[in-house]
C-alpha positions as semicolon CSV with decimal commas, in nm:
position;residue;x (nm);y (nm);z (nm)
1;X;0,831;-1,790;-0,409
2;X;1,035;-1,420;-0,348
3;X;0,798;-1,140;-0,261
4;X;0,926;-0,832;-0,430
5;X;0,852;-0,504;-0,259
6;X;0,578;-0,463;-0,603
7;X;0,417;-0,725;-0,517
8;X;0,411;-0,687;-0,177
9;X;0,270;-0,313;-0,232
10;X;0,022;-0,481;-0,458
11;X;-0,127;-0,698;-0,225
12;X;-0,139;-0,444;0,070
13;X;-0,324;-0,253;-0,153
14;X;-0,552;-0,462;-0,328
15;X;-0,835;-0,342;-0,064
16;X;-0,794;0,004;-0,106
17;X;-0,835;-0,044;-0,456
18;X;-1,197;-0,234;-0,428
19;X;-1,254;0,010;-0,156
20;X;-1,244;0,291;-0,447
21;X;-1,435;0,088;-0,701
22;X;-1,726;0,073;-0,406
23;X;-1,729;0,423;-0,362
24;X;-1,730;0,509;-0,725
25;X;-2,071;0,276;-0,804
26;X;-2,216;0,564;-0,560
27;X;-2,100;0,846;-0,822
28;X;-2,091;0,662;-1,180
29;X;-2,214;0,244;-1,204
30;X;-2,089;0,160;-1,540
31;X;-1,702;0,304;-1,457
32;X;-1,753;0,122;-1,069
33;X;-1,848;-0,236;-1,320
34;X;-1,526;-0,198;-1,562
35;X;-1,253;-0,105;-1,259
36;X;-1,436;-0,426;-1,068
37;X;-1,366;-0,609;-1,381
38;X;-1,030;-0,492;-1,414
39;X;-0,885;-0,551;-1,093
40;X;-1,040;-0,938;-1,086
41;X;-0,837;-0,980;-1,406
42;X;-0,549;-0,828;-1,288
43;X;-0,522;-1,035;-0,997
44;X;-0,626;-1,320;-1,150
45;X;-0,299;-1,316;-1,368
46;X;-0,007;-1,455;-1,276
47;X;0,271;-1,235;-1,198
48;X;0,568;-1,191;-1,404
49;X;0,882;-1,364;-1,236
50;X;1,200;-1,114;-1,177
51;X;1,511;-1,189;-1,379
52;X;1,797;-1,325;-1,131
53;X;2,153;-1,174;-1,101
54;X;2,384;-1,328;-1,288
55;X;2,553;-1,214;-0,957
56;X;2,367;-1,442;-0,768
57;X;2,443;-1,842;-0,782
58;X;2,121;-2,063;-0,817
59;X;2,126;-2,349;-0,650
């Protein structure tokens, strides 16, 4: 598998992300609930593959 720099920004950031959704059930419960929700379905898709160069040779 190739880590693109998204994805790699995407994983590094995945805490800070559930770190916001923890401070917002302190403000607002119901919008805390549906970014949890969310963000479990958006990592739990699979990513979308990047197209290769046709400049590149597979092997």
């Amino acid at each position: 598998m190739i880590l693109t720099s998204t994805m790699i920004f995407v994983v590094n950031s995945s805490s800070l992300f559930y770190v916001v959704t923890f401070i917002l059930a302190f403000v607002y419960v119901p919008a805390s609930v549906v970014l949890t929700l969310l963000l479990a379905l958006f990592f739990a898709l699979p990513g979308r593959r990047a197209r290769s160069s046709p400049l590149i040779e597979r092997k």
